[in-house]
CSV table of C-alpha atoms and ligand atoms in Angstrom, one decimal:
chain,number,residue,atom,x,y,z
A,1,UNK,CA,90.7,111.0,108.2
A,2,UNK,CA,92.8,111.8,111.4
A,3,UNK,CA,90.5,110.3,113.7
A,4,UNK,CA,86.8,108.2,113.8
A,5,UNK,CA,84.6,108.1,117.0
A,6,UNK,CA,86.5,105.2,118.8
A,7,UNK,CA,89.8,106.6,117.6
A,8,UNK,CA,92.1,106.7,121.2
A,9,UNK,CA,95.2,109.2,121.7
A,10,UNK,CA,98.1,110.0,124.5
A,11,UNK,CA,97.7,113.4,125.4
A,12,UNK,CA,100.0,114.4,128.7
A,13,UNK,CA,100.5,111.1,130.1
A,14,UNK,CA,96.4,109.7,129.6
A,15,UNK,CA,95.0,107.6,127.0
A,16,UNK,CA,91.8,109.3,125.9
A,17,UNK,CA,89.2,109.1,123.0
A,18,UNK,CA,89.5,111.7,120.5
A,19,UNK,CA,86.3,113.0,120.7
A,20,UNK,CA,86.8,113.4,124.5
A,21,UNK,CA,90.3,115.6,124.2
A,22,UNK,CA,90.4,119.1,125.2
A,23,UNK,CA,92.9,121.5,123.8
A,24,UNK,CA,94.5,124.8,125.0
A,25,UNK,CA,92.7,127.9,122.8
A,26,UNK,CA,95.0,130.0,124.3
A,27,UNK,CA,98.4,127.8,123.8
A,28,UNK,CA,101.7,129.5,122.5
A,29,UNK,CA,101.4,126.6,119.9
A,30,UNK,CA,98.2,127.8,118.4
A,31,UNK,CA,99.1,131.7,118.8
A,32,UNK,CA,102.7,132.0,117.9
A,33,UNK,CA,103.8,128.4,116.3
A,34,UNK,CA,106.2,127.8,119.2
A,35,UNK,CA,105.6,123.9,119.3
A,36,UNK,CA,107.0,121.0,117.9
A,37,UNK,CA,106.1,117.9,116.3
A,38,UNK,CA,107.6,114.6,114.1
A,39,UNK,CA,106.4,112.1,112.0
A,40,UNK,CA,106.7,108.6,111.9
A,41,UNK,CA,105.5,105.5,109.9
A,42,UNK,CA,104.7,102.1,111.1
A,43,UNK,CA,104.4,98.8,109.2
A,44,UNK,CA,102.4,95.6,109.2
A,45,UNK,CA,104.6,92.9,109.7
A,46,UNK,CA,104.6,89.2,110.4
A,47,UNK,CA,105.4,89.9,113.8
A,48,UNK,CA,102.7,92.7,114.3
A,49,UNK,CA,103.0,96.5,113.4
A,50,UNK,CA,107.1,98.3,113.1
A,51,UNK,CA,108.0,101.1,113.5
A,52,UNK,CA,110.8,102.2,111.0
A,53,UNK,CA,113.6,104.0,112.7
A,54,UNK,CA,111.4,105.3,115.9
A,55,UNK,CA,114.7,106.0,118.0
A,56,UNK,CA,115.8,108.5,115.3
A,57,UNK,CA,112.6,110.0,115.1
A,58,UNK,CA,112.3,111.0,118.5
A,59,UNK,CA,115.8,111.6,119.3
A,60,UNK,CA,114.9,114.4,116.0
A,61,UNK,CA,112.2,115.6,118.2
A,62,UNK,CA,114.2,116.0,120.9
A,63,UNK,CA,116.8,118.0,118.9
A,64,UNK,CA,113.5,120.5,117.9
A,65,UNK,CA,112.3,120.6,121.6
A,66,UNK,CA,115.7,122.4,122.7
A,67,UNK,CA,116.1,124.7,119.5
A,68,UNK,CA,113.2,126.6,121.3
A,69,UNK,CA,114.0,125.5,124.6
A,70,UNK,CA,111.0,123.4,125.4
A,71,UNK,CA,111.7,120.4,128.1
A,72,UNK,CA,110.1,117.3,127.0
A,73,UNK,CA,110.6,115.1,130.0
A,74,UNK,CA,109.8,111.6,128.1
A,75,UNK,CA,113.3,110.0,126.9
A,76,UNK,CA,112.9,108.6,122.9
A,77,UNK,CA,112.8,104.9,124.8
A,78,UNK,CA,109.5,105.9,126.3
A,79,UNK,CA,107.8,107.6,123.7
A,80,UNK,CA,108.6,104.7,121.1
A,81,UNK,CA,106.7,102.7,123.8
A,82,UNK,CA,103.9,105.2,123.7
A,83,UNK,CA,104.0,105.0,119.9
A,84,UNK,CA,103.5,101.0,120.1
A,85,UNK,CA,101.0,100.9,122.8
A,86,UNK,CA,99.1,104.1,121.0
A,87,UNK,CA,99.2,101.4,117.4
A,88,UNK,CA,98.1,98.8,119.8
A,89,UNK,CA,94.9,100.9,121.3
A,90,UNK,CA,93.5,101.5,117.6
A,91,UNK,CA,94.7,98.0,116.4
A,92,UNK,CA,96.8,100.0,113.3
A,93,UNK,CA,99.3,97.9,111.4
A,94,UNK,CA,100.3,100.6,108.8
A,95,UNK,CA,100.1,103.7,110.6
A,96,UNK,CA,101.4,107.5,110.4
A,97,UNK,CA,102.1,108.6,113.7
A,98,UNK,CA,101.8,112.1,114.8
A,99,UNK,CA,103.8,113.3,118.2
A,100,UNK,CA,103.3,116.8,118.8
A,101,UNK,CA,104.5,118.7,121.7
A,102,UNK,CA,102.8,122.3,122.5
A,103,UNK,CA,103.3,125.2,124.5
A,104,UNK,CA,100.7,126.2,127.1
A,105,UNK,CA,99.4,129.5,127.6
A,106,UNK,CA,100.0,132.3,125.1
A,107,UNK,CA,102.4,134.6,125.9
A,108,UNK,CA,104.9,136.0,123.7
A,109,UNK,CA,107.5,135.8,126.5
A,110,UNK,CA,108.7,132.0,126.4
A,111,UNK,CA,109.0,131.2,130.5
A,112,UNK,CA,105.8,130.0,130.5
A,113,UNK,CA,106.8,126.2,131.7
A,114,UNK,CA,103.8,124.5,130.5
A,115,UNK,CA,104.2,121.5,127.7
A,116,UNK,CA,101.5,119.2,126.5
A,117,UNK,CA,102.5,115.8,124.4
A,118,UNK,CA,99.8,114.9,122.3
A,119,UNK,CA,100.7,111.5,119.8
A,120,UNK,CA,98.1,110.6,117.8
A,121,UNK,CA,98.1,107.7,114.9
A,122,UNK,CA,96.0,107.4,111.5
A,123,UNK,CA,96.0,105.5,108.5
A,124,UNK,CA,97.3,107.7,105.7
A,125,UNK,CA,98.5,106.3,102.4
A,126,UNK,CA,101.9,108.0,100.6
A,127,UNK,CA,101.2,111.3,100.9
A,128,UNK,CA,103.0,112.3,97.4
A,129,UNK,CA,101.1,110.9,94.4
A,130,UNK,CA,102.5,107.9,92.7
A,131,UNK,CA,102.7,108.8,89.2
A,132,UNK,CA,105.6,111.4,88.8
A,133,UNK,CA,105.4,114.9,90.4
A,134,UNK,CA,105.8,118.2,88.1
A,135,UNK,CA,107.8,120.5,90.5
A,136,UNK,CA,108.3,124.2,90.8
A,137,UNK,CA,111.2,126.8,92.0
A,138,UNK,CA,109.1,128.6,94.6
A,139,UNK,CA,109.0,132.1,95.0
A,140,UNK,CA,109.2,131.5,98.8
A,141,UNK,CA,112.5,131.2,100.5
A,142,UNK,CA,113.2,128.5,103.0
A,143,UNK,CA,115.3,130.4,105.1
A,144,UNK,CA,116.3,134.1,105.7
A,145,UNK,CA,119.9,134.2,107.5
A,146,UNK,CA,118.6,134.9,111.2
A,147,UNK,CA,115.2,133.3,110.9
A,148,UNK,CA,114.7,130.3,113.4
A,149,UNK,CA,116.8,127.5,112.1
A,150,UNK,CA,116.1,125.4,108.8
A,151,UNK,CA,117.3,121.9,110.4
A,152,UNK,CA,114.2,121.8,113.1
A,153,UNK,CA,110.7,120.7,113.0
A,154,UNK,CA,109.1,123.8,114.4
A,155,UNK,CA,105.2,124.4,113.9
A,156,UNK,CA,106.2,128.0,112.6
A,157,UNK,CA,108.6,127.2,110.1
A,158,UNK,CA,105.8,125.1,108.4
A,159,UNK,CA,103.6,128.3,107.8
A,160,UNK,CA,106.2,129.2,104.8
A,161,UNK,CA,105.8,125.1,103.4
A,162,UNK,CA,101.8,125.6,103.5
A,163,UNK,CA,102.3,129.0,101.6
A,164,UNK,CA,104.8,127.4,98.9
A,165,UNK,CA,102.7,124.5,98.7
A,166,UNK,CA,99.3,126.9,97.8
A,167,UNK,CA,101.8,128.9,95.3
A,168,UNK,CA,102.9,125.7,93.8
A,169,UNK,CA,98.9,124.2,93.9
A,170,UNK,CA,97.6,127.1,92.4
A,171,UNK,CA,99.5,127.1,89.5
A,172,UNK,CA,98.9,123.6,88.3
A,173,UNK,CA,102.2,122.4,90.1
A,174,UNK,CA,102.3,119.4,92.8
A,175,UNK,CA,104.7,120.6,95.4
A,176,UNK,CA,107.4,123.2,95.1
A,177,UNK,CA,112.0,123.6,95.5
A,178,UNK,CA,112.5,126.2,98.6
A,179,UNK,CA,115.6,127.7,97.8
A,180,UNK,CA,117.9,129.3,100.4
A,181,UNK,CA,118.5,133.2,100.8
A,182,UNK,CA,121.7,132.7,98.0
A,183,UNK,CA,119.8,130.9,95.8
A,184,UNK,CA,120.8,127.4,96.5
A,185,UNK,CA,118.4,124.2,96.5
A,186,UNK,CA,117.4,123.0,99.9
A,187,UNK,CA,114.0,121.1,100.3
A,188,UNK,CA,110.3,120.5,99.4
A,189,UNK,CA,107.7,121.8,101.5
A,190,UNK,CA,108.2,118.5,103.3
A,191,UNK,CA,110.6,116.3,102.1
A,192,UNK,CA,113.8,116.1,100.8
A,193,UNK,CA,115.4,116.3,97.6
A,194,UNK,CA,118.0,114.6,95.2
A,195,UNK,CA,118.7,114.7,91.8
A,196,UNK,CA,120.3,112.4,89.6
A,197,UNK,CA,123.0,112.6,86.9
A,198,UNK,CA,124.8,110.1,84.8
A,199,UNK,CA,124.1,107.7,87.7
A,200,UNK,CA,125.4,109.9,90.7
A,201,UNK,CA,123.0,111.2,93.2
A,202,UNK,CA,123.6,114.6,94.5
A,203,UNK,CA,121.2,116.3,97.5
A,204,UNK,CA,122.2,119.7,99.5
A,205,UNK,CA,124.5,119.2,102.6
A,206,UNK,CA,122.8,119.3,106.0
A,207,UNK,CA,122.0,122.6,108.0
A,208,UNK,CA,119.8,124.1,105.9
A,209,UNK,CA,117.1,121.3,105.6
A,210,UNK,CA,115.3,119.1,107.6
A,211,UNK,CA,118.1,115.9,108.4
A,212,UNK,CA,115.6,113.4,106.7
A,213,UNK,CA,115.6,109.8,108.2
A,214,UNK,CA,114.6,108.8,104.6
A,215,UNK,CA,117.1,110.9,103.1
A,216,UNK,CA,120.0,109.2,105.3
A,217,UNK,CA,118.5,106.1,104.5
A,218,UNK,CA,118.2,106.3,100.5
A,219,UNK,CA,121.9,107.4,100.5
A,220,UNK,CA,122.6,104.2,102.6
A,221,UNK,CA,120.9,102.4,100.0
A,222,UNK,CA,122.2,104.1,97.3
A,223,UNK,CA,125.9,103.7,98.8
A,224,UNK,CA,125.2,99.7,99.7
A,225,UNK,CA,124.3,99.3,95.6
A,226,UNK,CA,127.8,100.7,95.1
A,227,UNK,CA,126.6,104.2,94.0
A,228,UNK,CA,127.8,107.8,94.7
A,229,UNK,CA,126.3,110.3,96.6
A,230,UNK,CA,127.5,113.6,96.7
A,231,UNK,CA,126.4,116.4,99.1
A,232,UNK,CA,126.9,119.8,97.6
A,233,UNK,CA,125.3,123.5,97.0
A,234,UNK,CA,123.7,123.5,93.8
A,235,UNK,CA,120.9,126.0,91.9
A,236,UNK,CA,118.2,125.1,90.0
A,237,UNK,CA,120.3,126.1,86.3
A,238,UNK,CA,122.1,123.0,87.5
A,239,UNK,CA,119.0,120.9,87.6
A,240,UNK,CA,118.5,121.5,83.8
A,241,UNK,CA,121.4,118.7,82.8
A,242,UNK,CA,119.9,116.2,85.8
A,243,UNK,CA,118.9,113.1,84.7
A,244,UNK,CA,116.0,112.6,87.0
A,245,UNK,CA,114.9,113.5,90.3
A,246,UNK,CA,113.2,112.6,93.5
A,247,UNK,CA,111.9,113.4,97.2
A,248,UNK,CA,112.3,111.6,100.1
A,249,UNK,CA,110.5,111.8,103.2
A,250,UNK,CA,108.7,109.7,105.8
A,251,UNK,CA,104.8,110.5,104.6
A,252,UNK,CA,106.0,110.5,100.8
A,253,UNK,CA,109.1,107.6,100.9
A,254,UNK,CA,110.4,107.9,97.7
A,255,UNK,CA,108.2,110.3,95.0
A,256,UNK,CA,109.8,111.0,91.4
A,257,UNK,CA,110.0,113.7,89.7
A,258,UNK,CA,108.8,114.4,85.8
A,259,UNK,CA,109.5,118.1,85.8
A,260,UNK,CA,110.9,121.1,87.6
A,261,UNK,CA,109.6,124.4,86.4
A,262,UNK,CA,108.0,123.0,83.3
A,263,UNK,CA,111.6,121.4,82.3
A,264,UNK,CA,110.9,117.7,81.6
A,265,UNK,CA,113.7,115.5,82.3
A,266,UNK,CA,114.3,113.2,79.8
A,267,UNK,CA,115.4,109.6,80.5
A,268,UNK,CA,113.1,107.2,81.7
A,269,UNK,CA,112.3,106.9,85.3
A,270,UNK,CA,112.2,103.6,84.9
A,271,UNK,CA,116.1,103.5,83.8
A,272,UNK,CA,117.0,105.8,86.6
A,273,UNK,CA,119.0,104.8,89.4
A,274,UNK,CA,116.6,106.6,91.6
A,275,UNK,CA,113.9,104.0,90.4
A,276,UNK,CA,116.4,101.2,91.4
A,277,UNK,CA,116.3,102.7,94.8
A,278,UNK,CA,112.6,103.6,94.5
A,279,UNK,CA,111.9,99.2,94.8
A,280,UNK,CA,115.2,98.7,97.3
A,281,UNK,CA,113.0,101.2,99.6
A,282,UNK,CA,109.4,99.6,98.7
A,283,UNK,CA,111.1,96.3,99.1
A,284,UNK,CA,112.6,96.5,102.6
A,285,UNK,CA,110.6,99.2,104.3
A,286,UNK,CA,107.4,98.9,103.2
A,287,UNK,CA,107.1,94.6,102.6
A,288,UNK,CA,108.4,94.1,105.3
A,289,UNK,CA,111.9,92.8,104.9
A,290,UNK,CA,113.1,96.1,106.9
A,291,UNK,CA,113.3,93.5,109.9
A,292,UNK,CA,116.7,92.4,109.3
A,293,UNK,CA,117.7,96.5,109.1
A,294,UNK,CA,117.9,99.4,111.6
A,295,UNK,CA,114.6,99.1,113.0
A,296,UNK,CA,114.2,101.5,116.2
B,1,PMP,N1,112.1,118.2,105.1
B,1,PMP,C1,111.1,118.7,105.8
B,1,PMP,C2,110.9,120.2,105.8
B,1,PMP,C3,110.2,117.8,106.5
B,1,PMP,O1,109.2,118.3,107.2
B,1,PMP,C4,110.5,116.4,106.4
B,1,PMP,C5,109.5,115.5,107.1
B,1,PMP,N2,109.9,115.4,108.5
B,1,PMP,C6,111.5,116.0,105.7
B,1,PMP,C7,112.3,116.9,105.0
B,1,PMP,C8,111.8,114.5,105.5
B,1,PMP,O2,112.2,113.9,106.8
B,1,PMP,P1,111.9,112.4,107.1
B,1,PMP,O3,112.5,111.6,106.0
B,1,PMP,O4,112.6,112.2,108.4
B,1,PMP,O5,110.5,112.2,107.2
């Protein structure tokens, strides 16, 4: 799925074949997590494959490179140029695209100076299922109070989003709610999340999740079709009078929500606001008509 035989990728500043690319066994990455990474979507246009909100994406990655102090000497200008020539070398039109930026040798000391840019591209549908998700509270917490911080796309912070997506997997549930250390909503495994009630949207403030570049751009949305969105602390008790509710995120867009921890919300996705957004999103991001929005 992530790569064929002639698939070609940028690793340190070469254009290779996948097959051909040699990692570091021995990396910090690969050892002790300490490497970062983003993800990014393109899409077939008229005018060739775009990019939605590259800029954003790697100024993000940027932000995660000096939370653990690694120096990524390529500016967001010339890694969105990588990203388009790497779509061009594979001839991808809809594309996920992978940058990832390692640590060299292990060491748990971190002046090892090192750092390897591998961005690699594949063709990988919405990565949340289409039909409505059934959702549940994890029993893992998203953050404890001096952990590495929430807001950064750190390999390590992931290992707790693989373990609260196996909890949630293994008990007949599709993704999970990471809650912080006071009990407060903050995020799927991987995306972002909003709920719905009496047509006002409400997600958790930033600093504690991710800073979605599909979250900021559903409340956009959602502001432009004269809605409210509010950002506040909330629990999941409060979730039991929602309306309906949704993740955002660049692999799964927009992805309902039937059911959080076996409670079924009621009203018709169909009738939600959320679904209204839902086709704004479809519409202009993913047929093309994002062209005459923020594109890079
Ligand atoms: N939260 C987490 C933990 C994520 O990993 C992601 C994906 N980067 C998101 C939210 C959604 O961010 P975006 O909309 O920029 O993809």
């Amino acid at each position: 799925m992530y790569f064929k035989r002639d698939t070609i990728l940028f690793l340190n500043g070469k254009w290779l074949k996948a097959t051909d690319a040699m990692g570091n066994l021995f990396s910090q990455t690969l050892h002790h997590g300490n490497g970062v990474y983003d993800g990014l979507r393109a899409y077939e246009t008229g005018t060739g494959p775009q990019i939605f909100k590259a800029k954003e994406h790697f100024k993000r990655l940027h932000y995660s490179a000096s939370t653990m102090s690694i120096q990524l000497d390529y500016t967001p200008e010339e890694l969105t140029q990588i990203a388009y020539k790497l779509l061009q070398k594979n001839n991808l039109g809809n594309a996920y695209i992978r940058p990832l930026i390692c640590k060299g040798r292990t060491t748990s000391s971190s002046d090892h100076p090192e750092v390897y840019l591998l961005m690699a591209a594949w063709q990988w549908e919405r990565y949340l299922r289409n039909d409505l998700m059934r959702v549940m509270v994890s029993s893992y917490q998203k953050e404890a109070p001096d952990h590495i911080p929430a807001d950064t796309k750190v390999c390590g912070n992931y290992t707790n989003s693989v373990l609260a997506a196996m909890e949630a997997k293994s008990k007949g549930f599709d993704d999970a709610l990471l809650l912080d250390s006071n009990g407060h909503v903050t995020e799927g495994t991987g995306v972002n999340f909003f709920y719905e009630k009496d047509e006002v949207l409400y997600t958790p403030p930033s600093g504690r999740i991710v800073p979605g570049i599909t979250r900021s751009t559903v409340m956009g949305y959602a502001r432009e079709m004269g809605y409210q969105v509010v950002e506040k602390k909330f629990t999941p008790e409060d979730l039991i009078e929602a309306d309906t509710a949704f993740f955002t995120g660049t692999s799964a867009e927009i992805a309902g929500i039937r059911s959080i921890g076996g409670h079924d919300f009621t009203i018709d996705w169909e009738d939600t606001v959320a679904y209204s957004l839902f086709l704004m999103y479809r519409q202009r991001v993913a047929n093309n008509e994002f062209r005459d929005f923020t594109l890079v």
